[in-house]
PDB file of C-alpha atoms in Angstrom:
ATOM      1  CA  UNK A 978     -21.786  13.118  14.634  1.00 74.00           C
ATOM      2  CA  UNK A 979     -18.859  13.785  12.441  1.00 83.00           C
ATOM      3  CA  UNK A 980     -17.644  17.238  13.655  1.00 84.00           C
ATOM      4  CA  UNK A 981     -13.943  17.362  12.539  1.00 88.00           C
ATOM      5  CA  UNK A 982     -14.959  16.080   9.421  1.00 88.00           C
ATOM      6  CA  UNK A 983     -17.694  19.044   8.600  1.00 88.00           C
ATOM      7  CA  UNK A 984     -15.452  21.408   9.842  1.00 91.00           C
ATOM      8  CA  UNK A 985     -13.402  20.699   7.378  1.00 92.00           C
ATOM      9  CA  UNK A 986     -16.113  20.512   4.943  1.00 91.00           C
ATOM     10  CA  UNK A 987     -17.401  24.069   6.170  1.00 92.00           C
ATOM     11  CA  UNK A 988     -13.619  25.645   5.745  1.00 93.00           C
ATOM     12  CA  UNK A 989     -13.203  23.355   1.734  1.00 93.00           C
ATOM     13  CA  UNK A 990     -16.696  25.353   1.157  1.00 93.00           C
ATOM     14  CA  UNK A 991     -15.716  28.584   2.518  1.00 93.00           C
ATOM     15  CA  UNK A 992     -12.824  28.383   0.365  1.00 93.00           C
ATOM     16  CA  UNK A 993     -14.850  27.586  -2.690  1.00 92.00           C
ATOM     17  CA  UNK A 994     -17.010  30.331  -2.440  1.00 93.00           C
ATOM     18  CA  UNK A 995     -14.205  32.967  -1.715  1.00 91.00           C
ATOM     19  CA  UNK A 996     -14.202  34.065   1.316  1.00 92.00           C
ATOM     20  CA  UNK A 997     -11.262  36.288   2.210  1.00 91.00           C
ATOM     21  CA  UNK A 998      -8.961  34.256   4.430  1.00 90.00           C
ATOM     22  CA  UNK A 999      -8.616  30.908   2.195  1.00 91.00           C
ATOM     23  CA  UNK A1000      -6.618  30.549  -1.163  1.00 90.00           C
ATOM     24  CA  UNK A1001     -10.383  30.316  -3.096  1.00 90.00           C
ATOM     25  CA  UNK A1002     -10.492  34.132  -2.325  1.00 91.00           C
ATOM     26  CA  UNK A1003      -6.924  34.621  -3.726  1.00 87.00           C
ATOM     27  CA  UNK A1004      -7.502  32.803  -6.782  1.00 87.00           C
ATOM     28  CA  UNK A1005     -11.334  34.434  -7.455  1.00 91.00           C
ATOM     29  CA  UNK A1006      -9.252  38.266  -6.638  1.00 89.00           C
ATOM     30  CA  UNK A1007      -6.881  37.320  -9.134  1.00 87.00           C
ATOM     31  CA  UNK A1008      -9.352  35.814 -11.816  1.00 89.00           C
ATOM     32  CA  UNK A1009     -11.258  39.215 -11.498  1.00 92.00           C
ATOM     33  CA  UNK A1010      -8.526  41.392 -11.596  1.00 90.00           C
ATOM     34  CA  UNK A1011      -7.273  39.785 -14.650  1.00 88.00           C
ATOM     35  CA  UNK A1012     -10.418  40.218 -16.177  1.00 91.00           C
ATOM     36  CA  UNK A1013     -11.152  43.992 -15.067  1.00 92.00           C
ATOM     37  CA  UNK A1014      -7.529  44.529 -16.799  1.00 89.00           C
ATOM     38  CA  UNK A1015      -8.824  43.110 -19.792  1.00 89.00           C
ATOM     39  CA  UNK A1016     -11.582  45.122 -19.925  1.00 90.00           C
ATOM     40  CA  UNK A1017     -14.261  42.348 -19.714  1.00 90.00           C
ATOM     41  CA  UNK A1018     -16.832  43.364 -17.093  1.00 93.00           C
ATOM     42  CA  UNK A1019     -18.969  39.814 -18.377  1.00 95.00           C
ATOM     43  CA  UNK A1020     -16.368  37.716 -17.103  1.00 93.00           C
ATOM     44  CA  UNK A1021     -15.801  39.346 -13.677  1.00 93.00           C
ATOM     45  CA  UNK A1022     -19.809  39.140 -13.341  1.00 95.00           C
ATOM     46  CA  UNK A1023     -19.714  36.220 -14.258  1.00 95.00           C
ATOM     47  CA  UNK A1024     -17.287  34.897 -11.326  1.00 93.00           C
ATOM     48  CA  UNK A1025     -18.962  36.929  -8.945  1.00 93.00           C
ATOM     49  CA  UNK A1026     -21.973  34.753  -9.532  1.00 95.00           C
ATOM     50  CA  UNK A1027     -19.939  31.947  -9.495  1.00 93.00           C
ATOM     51  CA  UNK A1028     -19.313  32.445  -5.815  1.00 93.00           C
ATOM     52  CA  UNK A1029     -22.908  33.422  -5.074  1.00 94.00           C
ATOM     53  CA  UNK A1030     -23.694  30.073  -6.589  1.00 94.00           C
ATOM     54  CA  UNK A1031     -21.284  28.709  -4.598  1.00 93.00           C
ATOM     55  CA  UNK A1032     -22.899  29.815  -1.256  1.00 93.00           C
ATOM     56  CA  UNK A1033     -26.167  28.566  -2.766  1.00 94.00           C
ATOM     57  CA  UNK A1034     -25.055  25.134  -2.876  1.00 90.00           C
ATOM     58  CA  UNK A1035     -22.414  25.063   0.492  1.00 92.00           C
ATOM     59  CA  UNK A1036     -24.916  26.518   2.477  1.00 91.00           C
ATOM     60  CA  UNK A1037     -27.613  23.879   1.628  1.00 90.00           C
ATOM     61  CA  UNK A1038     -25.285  21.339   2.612  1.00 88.00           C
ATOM     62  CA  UNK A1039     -24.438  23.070   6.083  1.00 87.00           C
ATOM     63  CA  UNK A1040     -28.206  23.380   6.735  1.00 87.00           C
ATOM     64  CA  UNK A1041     -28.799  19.398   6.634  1.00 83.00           C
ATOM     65  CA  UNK A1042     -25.763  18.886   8.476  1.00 79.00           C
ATOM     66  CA  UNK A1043     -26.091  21.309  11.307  1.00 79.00           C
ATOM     67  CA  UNK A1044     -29.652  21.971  11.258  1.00 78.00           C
ATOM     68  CA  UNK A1045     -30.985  18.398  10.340  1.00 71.00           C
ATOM     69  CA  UNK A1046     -34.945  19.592  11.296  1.00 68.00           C
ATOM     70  CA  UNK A1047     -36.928  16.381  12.194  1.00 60.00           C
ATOM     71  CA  UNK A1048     -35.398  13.772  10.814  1.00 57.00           C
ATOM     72  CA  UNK A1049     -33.296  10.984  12.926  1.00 62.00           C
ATOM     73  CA  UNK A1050     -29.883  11.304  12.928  1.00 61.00           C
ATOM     74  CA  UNK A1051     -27.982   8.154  11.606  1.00 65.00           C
ATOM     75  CA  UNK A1052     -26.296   7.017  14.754  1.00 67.00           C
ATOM     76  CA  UNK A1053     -23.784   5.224  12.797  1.00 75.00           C
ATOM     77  CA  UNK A1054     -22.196   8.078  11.474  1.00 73.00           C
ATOM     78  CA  UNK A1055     -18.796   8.885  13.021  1.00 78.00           C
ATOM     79  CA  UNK A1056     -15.696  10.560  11.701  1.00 81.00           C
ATOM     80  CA  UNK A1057     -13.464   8.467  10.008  1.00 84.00           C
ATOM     81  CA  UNK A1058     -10.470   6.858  11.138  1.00 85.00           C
ATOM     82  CA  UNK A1059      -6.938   9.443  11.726  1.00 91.00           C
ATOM     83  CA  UNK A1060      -5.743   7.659   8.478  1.00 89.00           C
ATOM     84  CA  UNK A1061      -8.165   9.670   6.169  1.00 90.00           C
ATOM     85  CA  UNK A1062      -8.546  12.664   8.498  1.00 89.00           C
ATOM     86  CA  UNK A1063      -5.006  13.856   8.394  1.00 93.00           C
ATOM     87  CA  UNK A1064      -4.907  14.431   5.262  1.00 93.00           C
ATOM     88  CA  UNK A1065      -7.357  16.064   5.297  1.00 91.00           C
ATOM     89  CA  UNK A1066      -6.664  18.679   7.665  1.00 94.00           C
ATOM     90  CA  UNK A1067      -3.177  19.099   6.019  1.00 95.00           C
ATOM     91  CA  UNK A1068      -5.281  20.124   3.003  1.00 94.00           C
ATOM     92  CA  UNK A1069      -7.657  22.534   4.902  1.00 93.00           C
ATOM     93  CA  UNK A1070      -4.614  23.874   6.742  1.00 93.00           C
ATOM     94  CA  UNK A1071      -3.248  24.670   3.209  1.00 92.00           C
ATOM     95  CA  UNK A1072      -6.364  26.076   1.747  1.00 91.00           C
ATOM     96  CA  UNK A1073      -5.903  28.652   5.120  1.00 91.00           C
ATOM     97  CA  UNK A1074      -2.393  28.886   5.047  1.00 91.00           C
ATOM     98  CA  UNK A1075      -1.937  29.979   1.482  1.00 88.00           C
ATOM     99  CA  UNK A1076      -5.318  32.188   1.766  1.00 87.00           C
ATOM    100  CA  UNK A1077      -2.841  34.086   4.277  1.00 88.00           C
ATOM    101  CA  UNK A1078       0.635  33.610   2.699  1.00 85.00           C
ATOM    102  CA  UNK A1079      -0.060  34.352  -1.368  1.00 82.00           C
ATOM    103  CA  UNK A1080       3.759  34.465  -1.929  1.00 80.00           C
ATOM    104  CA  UNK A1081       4.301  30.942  -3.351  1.00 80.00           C
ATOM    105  CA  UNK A1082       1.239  30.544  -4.928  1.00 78.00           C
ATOM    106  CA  UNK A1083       1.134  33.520  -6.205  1.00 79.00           C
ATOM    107  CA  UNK A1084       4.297  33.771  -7.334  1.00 79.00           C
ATOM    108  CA  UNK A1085       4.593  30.373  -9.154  1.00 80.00           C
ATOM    109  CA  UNK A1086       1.096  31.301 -10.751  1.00 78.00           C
ATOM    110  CA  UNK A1087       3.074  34.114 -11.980  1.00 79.00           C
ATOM    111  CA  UNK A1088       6.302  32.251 -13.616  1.00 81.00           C
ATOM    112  CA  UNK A1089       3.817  30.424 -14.994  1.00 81.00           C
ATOM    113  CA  UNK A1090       1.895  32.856 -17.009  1.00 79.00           C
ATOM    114  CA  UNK A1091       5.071  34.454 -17.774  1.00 81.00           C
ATOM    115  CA  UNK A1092       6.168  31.190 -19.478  1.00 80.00           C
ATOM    116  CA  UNK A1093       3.013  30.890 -21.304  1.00 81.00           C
ATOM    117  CA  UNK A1094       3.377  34.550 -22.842  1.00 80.00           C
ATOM    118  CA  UNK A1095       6.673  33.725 -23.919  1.00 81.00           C
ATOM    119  CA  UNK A1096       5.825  30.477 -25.750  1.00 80.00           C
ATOM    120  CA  UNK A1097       2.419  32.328 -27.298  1.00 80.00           C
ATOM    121  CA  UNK A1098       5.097  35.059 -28.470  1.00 80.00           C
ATOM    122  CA  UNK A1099       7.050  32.732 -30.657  1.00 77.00           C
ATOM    123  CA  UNK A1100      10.005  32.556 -28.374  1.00 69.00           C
ATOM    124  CA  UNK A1101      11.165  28.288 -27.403  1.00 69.00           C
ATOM    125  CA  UNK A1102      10.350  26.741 -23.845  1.00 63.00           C
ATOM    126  CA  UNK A1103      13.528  25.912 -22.252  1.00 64.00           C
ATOM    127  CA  UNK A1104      13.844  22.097 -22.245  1.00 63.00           C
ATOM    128  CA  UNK A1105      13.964  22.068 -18.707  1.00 62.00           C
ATOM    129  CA  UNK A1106       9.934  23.154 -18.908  1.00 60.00           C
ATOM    130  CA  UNK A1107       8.499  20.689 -21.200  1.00 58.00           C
ATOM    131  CA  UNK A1108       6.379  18.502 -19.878  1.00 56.00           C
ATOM    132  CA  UNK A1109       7.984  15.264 -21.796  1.00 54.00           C
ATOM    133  CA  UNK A1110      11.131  14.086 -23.507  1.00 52.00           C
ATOM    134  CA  UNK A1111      11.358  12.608 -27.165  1.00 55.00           C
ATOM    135  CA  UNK A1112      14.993  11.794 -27.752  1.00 54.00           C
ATOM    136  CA  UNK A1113      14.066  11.336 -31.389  1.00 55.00           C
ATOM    137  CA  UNK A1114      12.410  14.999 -31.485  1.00 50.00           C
ATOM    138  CA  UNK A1115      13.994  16.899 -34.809  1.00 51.00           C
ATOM    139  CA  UNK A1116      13.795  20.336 -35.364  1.00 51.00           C
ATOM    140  CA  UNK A1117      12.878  20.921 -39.081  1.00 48.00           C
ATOM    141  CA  UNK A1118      11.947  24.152 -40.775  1.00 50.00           C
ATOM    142  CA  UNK A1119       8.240  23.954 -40.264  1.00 50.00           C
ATOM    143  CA  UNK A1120       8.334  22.948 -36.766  1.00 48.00           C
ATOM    144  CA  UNK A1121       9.233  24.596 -33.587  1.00 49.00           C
ATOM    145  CA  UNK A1122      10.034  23.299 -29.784  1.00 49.00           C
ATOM    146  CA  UNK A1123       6.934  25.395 -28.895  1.00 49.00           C
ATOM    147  CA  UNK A1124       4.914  23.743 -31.528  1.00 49.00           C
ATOM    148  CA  UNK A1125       4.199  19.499 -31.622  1.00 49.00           C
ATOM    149  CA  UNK A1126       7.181  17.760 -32.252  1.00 50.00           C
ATOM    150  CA  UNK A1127       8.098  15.716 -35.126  1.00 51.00           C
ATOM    151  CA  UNK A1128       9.402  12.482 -34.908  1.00 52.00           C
ATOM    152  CA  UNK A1129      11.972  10.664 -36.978  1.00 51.00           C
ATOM    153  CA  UNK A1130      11.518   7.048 -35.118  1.00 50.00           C
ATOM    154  CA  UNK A1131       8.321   6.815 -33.254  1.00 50.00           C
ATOM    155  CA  UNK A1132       8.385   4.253 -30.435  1.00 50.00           C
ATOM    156  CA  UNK A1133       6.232   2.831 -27.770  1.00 51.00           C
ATOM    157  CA  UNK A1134       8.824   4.202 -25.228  1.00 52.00           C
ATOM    158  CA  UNK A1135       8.350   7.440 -26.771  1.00 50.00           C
ATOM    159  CA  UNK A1136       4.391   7.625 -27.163  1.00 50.00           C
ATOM    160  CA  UNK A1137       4.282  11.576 -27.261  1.00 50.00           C
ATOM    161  CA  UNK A1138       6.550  11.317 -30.087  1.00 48.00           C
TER     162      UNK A1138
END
C-alpha cells in the first residue's frame, strides 16, 4: 500500500545495519577500524553485534510489511503526499550516494578529529571553530580558549558566557 515509502524504509534500514553500499557501512568500517587500531577487540565485537541487532529488528519490520500473513490490510494506508516524500528520497539518495562517494564525509570526519586532537593536546581552537561568541570572553592565567571561558560581564545576550 505504501511502496515508495517502505522502500525507503528498507534502504534507511539497510543503511543502519551496514550494509556495504550506504554511508551506515562507511561509518560502522570506520568505527571498527578505529577500534582494531586501538587495540580493543570488545569494542569492534561489540559493533558487529550492533549491526546483527540491527537486522534483528529491520527485518521484523520488513516481515509485517511485506509478508503481512493473515491479517487485513488497512486499505487506508497510502503513501503520503510528494511534500513529505521528497525529502525523503533526497535523504535515502544521500544515505546511497555517500555509501559510494566517502570523500566528503570522510574527509570532514577527518578535519574533525584532527581538530579535536589538537584541542585535547593543549594547543587553542582557532576562533573561526568555536561553536559560540562571548565578546566579553578574557583570557586569564588559569583559563584557556580550549577550556570554558570566563566572563567579565555576563549578559542575557551572551548566555554561554
Amino acid at each position: 500500500k505504501m511502496p515508495i515509502t517502505m522502500a525507503a524504509f528498507v534502504l534507511g534500514g539497510l543503511s543502519l545495519i551496514g550494509v556495504p553500499g550506504t554511508v551506515g557501512f562507511i561509518s560502522k568500517w570506520y568505527l571498527v577500524l578505529a577500534a582494531l587500531e586501538a587495540g580493543s577487540m570488545l569494542i569492534a565485537f561489540m559493533i558487529l553485534a550492533s549491526s546483527l541487532l540491527a537486522v534483528v529488528y529491520v527485518w521484523r519490520v520488513v516481515e509485517v510489511l511485506y509478508f503481512p500473513g493473515d491479517a487485513e490490510a488497512n486499505p487506508e494506508l497510502r503513501d503520503p503526499p510528494w511534500s513529505m516524500l521528497i525529502p525523503t528520497l533526497v535523504l535515502i539518495g544521500a544515505t546511497v550516494w555517500f555509501g559510494f562517494q566517502t570523500d566528503l564525509t570522510a574527509g570532514a570526519a577527518s578535519e574533525a578529529a584532527r581538530m579535536l586532537l589538537e584541542v585535547a593536546k593543549g594547543a587553542p581552537l582557532p576562533p573561526s571553530a568555536l561553536p559560540y561568541s562571548c565578546p566579553c570572553w578574557e583570557p586569564s592565567a588559569s583559563s584557556s580558549p580550549a577550556a570554558s571561558p570566563t566572563c567579565a560581564k555576563p549578559s542575557r545576550s551572551s548566555p554561554r558566557c
